[in-house]
Short mmCIF file of C-alpha atoms and ligand atoms in Angstrom, two decimals:
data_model
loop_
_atom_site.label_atom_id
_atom_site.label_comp_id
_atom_site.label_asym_id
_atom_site.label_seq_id
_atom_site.Cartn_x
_atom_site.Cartn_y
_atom_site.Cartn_z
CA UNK A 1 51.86 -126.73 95.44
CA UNK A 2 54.75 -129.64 95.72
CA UNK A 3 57.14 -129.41 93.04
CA UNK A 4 57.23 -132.42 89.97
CA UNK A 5 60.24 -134.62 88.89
CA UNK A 6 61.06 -137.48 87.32
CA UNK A 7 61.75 -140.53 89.51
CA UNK A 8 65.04 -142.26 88.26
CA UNK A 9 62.76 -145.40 86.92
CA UNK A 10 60.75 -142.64 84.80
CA UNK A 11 64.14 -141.33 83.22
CA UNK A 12 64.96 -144.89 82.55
CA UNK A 13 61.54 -145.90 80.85
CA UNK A 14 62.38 -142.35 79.12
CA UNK A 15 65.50 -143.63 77.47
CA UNK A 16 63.83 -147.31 76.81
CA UNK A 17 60.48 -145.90 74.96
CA UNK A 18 62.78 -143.57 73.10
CA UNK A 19 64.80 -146.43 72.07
CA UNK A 20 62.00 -148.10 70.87
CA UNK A 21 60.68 -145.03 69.00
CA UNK A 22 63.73 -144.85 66.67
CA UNK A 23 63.84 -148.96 65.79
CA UNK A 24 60.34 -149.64 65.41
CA UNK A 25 58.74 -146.15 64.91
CA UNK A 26 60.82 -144.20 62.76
CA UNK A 27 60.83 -146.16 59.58
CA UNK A 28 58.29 -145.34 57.72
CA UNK A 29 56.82 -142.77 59.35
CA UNK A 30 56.99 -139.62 57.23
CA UNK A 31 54.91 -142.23 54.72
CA UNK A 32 52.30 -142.91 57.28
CA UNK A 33 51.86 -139.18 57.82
CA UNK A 34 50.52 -138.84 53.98
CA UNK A 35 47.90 -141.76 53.73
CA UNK A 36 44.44 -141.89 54.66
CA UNK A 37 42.46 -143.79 57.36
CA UNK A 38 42.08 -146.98 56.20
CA UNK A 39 45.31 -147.53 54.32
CA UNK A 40 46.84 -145.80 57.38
CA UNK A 41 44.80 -148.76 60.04
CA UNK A 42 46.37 -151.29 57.48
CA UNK A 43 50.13 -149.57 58.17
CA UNK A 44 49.94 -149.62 61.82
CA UNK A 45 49.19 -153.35 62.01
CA UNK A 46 52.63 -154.41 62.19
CA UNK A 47 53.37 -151.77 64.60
CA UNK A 48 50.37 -152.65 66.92
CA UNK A 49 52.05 -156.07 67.48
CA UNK A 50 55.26 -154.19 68.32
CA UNK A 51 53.68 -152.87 70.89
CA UNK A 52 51.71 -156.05 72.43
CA UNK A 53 55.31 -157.70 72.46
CA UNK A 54 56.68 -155.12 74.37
CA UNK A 55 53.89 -155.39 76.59
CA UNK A 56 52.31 -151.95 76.67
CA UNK A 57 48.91 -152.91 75.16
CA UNK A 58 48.17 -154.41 78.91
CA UNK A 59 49.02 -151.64 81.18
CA UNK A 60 47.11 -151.28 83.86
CA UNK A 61 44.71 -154.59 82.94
CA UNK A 62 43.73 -156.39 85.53
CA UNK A 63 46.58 -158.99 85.90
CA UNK A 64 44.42 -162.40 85.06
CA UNK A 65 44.82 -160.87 81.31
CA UNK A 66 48.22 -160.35 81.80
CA UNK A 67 48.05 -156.51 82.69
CA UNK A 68 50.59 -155.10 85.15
CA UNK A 69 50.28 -151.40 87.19
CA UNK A 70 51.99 -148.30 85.69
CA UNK A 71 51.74 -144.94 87.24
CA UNK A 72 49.95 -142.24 84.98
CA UNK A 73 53.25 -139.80 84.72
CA UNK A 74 55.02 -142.76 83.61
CA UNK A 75 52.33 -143.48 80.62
CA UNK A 76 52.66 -139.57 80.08
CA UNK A 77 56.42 -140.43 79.39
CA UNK A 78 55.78 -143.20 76.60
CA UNK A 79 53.23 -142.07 75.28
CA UNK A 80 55.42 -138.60 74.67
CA UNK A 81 58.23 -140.43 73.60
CA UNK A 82 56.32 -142.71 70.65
CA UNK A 83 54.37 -139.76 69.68
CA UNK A 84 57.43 -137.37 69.36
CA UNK A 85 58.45 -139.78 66.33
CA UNK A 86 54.48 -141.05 65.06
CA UNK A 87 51.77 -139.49 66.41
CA UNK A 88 49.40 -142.14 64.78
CA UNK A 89 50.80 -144.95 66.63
CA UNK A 90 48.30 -145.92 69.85
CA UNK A 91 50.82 -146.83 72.06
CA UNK A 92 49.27 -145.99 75.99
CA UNK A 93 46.30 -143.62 75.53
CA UNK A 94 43.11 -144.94 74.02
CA UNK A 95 43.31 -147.83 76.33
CA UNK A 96 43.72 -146.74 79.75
CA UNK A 97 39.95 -145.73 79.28
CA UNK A 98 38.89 -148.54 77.27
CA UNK A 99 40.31 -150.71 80.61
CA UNK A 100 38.60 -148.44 83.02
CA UNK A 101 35.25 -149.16 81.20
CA UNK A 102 35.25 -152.58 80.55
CA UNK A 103 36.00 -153.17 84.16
CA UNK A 104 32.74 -151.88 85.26
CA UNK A 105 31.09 -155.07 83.66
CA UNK A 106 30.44 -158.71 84.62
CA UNK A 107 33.69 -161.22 84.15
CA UNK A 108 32.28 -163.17 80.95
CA UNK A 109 32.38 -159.70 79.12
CA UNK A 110 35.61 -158.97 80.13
CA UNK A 111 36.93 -162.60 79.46
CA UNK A 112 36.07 -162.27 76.04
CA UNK A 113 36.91 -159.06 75.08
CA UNK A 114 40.17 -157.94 77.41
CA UNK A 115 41.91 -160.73 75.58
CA UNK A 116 41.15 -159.86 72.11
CA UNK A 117 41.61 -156.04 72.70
CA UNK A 118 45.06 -156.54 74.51
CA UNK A 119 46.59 -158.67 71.56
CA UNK A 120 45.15 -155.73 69.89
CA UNK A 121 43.09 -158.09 67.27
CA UNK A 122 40.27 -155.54 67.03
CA UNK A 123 39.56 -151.93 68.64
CA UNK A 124 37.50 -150.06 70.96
CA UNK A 125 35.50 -146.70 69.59
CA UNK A 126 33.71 -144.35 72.32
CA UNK A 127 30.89 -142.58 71.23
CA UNK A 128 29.30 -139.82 73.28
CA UNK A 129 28.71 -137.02 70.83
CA UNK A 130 25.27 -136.48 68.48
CA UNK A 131 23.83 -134.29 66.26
CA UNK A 132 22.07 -132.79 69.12
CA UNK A 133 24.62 -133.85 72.01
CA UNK A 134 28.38 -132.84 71.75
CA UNK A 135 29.41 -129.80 74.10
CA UNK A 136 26.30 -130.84 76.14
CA UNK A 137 26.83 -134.15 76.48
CA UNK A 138 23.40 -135.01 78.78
CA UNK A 139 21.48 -133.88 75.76
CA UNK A 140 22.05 -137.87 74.40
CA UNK A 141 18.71 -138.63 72.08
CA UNK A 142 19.47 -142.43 71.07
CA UNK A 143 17.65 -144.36 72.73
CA UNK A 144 17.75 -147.18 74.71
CA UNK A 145 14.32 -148.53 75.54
CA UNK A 146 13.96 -151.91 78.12
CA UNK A 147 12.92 -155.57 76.93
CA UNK A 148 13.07 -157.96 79.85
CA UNK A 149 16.72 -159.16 79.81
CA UNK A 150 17.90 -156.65 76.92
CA UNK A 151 17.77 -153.09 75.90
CA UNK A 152 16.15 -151.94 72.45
CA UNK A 153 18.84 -148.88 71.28
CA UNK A 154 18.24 -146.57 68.46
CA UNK A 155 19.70 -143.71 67.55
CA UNK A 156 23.11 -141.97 65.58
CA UNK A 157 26.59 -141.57 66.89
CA UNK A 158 28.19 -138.71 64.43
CA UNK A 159 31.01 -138.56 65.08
CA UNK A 160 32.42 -141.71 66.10
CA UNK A 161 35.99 -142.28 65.71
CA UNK A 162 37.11 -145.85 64.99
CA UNK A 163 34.06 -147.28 64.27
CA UNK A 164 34.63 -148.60 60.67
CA UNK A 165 37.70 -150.18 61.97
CA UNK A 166 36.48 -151.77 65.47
CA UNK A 167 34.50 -155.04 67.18
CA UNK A 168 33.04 -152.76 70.00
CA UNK A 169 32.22 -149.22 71.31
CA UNK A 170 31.33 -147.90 74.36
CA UNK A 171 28.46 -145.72 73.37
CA UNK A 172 25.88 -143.27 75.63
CA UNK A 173 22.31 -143.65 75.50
CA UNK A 174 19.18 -141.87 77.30
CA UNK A 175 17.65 -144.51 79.52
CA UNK A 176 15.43 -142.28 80.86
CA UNK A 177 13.92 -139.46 79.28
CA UNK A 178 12.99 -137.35 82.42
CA UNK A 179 15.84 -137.82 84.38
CA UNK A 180 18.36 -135.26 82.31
CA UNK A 181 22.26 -135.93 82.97
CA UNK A 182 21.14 -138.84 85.51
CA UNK A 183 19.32 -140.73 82.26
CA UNK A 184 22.10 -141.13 80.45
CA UNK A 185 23.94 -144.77 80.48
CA UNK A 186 26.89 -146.23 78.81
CA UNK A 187 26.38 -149.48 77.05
CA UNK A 188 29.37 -151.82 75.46
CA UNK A 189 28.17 -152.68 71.74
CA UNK A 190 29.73 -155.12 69.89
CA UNK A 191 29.51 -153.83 66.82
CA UNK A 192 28.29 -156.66 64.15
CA UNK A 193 25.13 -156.91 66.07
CA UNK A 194 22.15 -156.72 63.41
CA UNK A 195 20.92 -153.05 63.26
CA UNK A 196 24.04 -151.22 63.28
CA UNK A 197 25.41 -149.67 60.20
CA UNK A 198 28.97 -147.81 60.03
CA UNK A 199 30.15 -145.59 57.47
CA UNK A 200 33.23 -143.28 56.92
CA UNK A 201 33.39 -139.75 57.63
CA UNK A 202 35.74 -137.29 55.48
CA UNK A 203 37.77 -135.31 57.83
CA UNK A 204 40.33 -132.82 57.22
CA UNK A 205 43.03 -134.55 59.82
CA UNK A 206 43.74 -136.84 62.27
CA UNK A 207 43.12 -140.10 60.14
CA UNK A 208 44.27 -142.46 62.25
CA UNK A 209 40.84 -142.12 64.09
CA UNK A 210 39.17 -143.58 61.43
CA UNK A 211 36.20 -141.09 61.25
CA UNK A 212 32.97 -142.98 61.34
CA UNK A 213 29.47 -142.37 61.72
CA UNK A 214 27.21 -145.59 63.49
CA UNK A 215 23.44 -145.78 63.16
CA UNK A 216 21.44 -148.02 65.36
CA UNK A 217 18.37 -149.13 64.47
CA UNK A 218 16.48 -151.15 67.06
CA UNK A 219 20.28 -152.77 68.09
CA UNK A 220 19.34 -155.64 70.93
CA UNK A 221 21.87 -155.26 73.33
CA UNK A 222 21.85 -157.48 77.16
CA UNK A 223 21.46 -155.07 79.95
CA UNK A 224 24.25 -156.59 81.62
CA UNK A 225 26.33 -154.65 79.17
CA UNK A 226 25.20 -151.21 80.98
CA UNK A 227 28.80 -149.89 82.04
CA UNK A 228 28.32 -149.08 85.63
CA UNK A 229 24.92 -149.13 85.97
CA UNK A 230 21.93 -147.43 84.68
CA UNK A 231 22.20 -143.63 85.20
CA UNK A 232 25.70 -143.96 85.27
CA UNK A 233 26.44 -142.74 81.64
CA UNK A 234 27.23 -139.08 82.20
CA UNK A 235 29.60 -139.98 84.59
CA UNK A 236 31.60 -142.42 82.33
CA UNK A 237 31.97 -139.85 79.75
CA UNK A 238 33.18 -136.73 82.15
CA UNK A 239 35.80 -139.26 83.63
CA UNK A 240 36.67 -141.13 80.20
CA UNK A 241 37.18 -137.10 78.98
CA UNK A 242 39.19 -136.52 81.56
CA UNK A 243 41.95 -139.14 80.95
CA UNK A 244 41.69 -138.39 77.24
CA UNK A 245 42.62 -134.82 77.36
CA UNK A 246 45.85 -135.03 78.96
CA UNK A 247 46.81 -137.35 76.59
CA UNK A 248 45.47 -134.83 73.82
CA UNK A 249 47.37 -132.21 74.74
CA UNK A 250 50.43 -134.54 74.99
CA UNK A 251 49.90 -135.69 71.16
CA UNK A 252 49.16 -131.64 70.45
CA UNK A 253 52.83 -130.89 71.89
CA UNK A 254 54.70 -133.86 69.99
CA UNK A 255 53.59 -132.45 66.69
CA UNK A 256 54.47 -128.77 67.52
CA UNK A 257 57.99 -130.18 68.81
CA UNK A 258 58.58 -132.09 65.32
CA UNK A 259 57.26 -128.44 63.41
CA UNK A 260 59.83 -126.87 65.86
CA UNK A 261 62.86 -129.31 64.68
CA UNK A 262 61.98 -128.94 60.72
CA UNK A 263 62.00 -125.09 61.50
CA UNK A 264 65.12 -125.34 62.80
CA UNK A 265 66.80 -127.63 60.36
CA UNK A 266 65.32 -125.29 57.22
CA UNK A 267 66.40 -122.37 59.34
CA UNK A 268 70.39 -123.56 59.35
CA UNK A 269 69.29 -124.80 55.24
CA UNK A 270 67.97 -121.90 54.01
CA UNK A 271 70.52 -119.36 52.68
CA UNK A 272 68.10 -115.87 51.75
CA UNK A 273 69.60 -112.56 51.32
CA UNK A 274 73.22 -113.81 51.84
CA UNK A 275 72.90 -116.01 54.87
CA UNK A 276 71.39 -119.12 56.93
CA UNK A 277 68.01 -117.74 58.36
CA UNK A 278 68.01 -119.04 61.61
CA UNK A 279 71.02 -115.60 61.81
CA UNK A 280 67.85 -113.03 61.53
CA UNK A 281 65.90 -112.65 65.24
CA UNK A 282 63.12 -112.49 62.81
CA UNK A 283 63.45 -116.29 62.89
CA UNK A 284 64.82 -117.58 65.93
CA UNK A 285 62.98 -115.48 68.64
CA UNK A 286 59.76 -117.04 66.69
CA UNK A 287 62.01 -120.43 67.50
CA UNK A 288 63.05 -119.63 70.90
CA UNK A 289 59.51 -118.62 72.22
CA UNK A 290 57.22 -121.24 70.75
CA UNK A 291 59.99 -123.42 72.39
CA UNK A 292 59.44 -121.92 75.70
CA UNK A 293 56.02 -122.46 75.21
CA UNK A 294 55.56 -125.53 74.56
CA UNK A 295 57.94 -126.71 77.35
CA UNK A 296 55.64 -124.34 80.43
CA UNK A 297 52.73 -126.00 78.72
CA UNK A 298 54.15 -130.53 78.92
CA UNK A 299 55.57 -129.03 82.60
CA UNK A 300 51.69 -128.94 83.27
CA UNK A 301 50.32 -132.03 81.38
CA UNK A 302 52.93 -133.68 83.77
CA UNK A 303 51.60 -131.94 86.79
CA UNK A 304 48.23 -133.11 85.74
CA UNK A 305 49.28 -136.73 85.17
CA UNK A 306 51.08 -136.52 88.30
CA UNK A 307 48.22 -135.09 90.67
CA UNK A 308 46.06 -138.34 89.15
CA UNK A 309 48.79 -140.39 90.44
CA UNK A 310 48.31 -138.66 93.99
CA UNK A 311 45.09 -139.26 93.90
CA UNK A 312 44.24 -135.72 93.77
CA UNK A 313 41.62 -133.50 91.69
CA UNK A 314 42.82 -132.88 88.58
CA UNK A 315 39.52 -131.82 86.37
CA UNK A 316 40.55 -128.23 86.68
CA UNK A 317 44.01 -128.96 85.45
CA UNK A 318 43.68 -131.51 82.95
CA UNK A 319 41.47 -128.69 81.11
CA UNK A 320 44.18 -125.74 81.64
CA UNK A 321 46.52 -128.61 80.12
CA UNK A 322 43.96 -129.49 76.74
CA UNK A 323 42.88 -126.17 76.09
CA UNK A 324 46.17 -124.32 76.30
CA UNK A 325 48.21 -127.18 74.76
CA UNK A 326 45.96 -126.71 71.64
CA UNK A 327 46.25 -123.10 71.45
CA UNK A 328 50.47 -122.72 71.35
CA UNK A 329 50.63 -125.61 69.69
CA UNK A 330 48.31 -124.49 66.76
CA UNK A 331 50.29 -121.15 67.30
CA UNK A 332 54.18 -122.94 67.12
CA UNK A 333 52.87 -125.35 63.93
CA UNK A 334 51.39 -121.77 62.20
CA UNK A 335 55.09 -120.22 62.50
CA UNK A 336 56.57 -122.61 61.53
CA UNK A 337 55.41 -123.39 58.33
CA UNK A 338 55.93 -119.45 57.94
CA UNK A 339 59.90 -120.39 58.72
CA UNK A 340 59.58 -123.44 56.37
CA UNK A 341 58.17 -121.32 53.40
CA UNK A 342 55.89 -121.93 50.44
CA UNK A 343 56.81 -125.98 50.61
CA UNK A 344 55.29 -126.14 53.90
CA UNK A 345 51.65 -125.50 52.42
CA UNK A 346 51.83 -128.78 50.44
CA UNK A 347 48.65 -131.23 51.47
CA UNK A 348 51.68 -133.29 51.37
CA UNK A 349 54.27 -131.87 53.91
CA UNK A 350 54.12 -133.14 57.59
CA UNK A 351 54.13 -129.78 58.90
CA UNK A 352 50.83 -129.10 57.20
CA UNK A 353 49.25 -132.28 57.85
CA UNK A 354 50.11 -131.58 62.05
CA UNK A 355 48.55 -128.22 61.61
CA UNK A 356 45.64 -130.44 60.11
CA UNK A 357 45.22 -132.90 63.41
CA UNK A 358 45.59 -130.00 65.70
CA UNK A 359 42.99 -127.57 64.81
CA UNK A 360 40.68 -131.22 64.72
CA UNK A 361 41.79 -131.70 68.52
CA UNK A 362 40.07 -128.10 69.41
CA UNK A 363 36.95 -129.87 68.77
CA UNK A 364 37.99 -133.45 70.19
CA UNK A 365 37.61 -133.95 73.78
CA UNK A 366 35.71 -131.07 74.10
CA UNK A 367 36.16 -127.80 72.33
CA UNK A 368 37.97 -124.48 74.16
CA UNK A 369 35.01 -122.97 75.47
CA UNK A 370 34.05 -126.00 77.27
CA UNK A 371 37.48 -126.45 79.22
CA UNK A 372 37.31 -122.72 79.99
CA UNK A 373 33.84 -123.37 81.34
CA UNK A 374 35.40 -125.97 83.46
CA UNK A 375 38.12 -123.95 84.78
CA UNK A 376 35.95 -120.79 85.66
CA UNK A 377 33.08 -123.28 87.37
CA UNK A 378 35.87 -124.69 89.44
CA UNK A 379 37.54 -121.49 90.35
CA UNK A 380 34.46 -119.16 90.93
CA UNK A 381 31.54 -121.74 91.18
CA UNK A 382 28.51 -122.10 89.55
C1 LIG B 401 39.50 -134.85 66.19
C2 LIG B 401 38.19 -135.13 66.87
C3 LIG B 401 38.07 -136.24 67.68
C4 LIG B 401 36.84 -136.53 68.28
N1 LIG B 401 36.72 -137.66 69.02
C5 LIG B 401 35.50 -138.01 69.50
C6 LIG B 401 35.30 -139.27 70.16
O1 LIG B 401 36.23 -140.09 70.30
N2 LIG B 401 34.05 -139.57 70.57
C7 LIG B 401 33.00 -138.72 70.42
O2 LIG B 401 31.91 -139.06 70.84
N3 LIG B 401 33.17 -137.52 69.83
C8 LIG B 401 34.38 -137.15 69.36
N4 LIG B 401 34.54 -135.94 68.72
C9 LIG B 401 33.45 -134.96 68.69
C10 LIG B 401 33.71 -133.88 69.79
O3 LIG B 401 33.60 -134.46 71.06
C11 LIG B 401 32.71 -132.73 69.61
O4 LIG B 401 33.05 -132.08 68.40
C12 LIG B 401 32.78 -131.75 70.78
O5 LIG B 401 32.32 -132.33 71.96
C13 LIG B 401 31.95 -130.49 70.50
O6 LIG B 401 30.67 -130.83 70.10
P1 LIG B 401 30.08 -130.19 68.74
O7 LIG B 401 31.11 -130.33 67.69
O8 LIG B 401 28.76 -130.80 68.53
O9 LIG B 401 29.95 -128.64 69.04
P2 LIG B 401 28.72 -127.92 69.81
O10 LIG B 401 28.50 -128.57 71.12
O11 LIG B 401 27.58 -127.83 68.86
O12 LIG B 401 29.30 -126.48 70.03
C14 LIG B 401 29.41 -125.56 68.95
C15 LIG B 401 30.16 -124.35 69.42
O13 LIG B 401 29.45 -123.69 70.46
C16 LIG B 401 30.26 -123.56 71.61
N5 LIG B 401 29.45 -123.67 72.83
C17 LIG B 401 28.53 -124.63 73.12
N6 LIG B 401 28.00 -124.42 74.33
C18 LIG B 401 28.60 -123.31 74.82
C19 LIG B 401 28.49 -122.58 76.04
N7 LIG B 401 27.66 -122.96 77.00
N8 LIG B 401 29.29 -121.50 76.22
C20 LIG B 401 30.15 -121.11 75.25
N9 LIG B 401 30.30 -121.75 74.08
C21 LIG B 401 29.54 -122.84 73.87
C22 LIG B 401 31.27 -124.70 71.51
O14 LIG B 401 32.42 -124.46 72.28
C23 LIG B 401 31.53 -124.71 70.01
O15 LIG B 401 32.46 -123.72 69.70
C24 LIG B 401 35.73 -135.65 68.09
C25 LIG B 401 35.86 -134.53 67.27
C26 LIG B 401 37.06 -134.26 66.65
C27 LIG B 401 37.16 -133.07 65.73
#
């Protein structure tokens, strides 16, 4: 195994994103913790255009839209940076797989929507789960039926984050009903096409995904808007999954780290039975090991962001990274609320509203079983 560091040029864009965290993040965003999805899409408007000036919105475009190349450990460190002080601010994630879609179809479709989604005018949702389809993925019933130069789609993506709030989503679809995994296809929707009908979803966290539900109801879509060809669906959602985890359990970790801070403030605070708490072991071992943690568990989101940069398999890892970045960060958020006391349980402390988003990301991009199933498949086979 070769050993991970930072390059100097990481360490810088460390101190630059971190800059940019406290000026444009900070304000404000305690407030944007409390408020619900769509006053909460409203809020991050002005912060969206932050980040277009500063010219992450285009990483890793292609350059005719005015993207330039970034290495993935060097997203990782943004991304971790920005989150650390607002988790609900997109800053590299949802992106990177929006790009590596769109890029699979013809240059007109691109020319019309890179633009649009770089200046960040409108959004991107990705809908693979179903009633029927969510940890089995292949098991996709909405349809998509051909008519000469179009496809006929019908069917329900539940859920579908974003969708209330964005232009387009990436959506799968059974092309073929025989063909299992290998008849499932990926089609770009723009989303005001006649047929389609959005509504919210109430969730207990994570609103700044905008929980939506889409119906399609015989939704004429071109077939050159197939992402990657028919049959290629499946694919596009394992891959999509992929990048989306390690960013996950990046986002998991920067809320546990903030829980870890308020513990420790409140822990030099709070005076019980004579003294600061943080002075019983009762509360700082709690401190010390989520701590420890936390840092074993971003050592391997790195690894995992830096064997993509290789080039090299990282399936196996990127799962270790998701599924046990959810589990000690649900675990460090728990404790500390238990260090923060009775306030802590308030709908409307942050601590409580983290603990909120987390246990939501056990489900999003694919729930613990199914990264264990990943690990053991890779490690013992089939
Ligand atoms: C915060 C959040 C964000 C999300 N974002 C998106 C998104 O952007 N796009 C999207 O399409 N969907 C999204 N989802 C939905 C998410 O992908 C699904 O919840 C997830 O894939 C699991 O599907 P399911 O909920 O239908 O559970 P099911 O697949 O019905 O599974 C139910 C339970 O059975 C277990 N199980 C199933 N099969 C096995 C097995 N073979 N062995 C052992 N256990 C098994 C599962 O692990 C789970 O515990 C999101 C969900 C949340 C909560």
């Amino acid at each position: 195994m070769s050993a991970f560091s930072f390059s100097e040029e990481q360490e810088m864009l460390r101190v630059e994103a971190r800059k940019f965290a406290k000026k444009e993040l900070a304000p404000g965003a305690l407030e944007r913790l409390k408020m619900g999805p769509m006053e909460l899409h409203e809020a991050m408007k002005p912060l969206d255009k932050k980040i277009v000036e500063i010219g992450w919105s285009a990483l890793n475009a292609p350059a005719k839209y005015g993207g330039h190349p970034i290495d993935a450990v060097s997203m990782g460190v943004i991304f971790e940076e920005c989150a650390k002080v607002d988790p609900y601010v997109e800053t590299v994630g949802a992106m990177q797989a929006t790009t590596a879609l769109l890029e699979t179809l013809p240059e007109d479709v691109q020319d019309e929507w890179f633009p649009r989604l770089i200046r960040r005018e409108t959004k991107h949702a990705f809908g693979f789960t179903e009633a029927q389809a969510g940890s089995d993925a292949a098991n996709v019933q909405t349809r998509a039926v051909r008519d000469g130069d179009d496809y006929i789609i019908t069917g329900e993506k539940f859920p579908i984050p974003f969708a209330m709030v964005a232009d387009v989503a990436s959506i799968s679809v059974r092309t073929d009903p025989k063909a299992g995994f290998k008849g499932v296809s990926m089609f770009w929707v723009p989303l005001r096409l006649p047929g389609i009908s959005i509504r919210p979803l109430p969730w207990m966290g994570n609103p700044n995904l905008v929980p939506s539900v889409a119906s399609f109801e015989g939704v004429r879509v071109p077939a050159r808007y197939c992402e990657g060809g028919e049959g290629q669906g499946f694919y596009m959602v394992v891959n999509t999954l992929d990048w989306l985890r390690v960013i996950t359990a990046l986002t998991c970790l920067c809320r546990a780290q903030a829980s870890i801070e308020d513990a420790i403030a409140w822990a030099k605070e709070r005076i019980v039975f004579g003294q600061p708490i943080y002075k019983y072991q009762g509360v700082s071992f709690i401190i010390a090991e989520h701590a420890t943690m936390l840092e074993a568990t971003r050592l391997l989101c790195y690894r995992v962001l830096s064997l993509k940069d290789q080039g090299l398999p990282y399936m196996t890892e990127c799962s270790m990274a998701k599924w046990l970045s959810v589990e000690v960060s649900i675990q460090a958020i728990k404790d500390c609320m238990a260090i923060l006391g009775h306030p802590a349980y308030s709908t409307e402390h942050p601590v409580s509203q983290r603990l909120r988003d987390v246990v939501g990301f056990q489900m999003g991009d694919g729930t613990p079983q199914m990264q264990k199933m990943i690990i053991a498949r890779m490690l013992i086979g089939k």
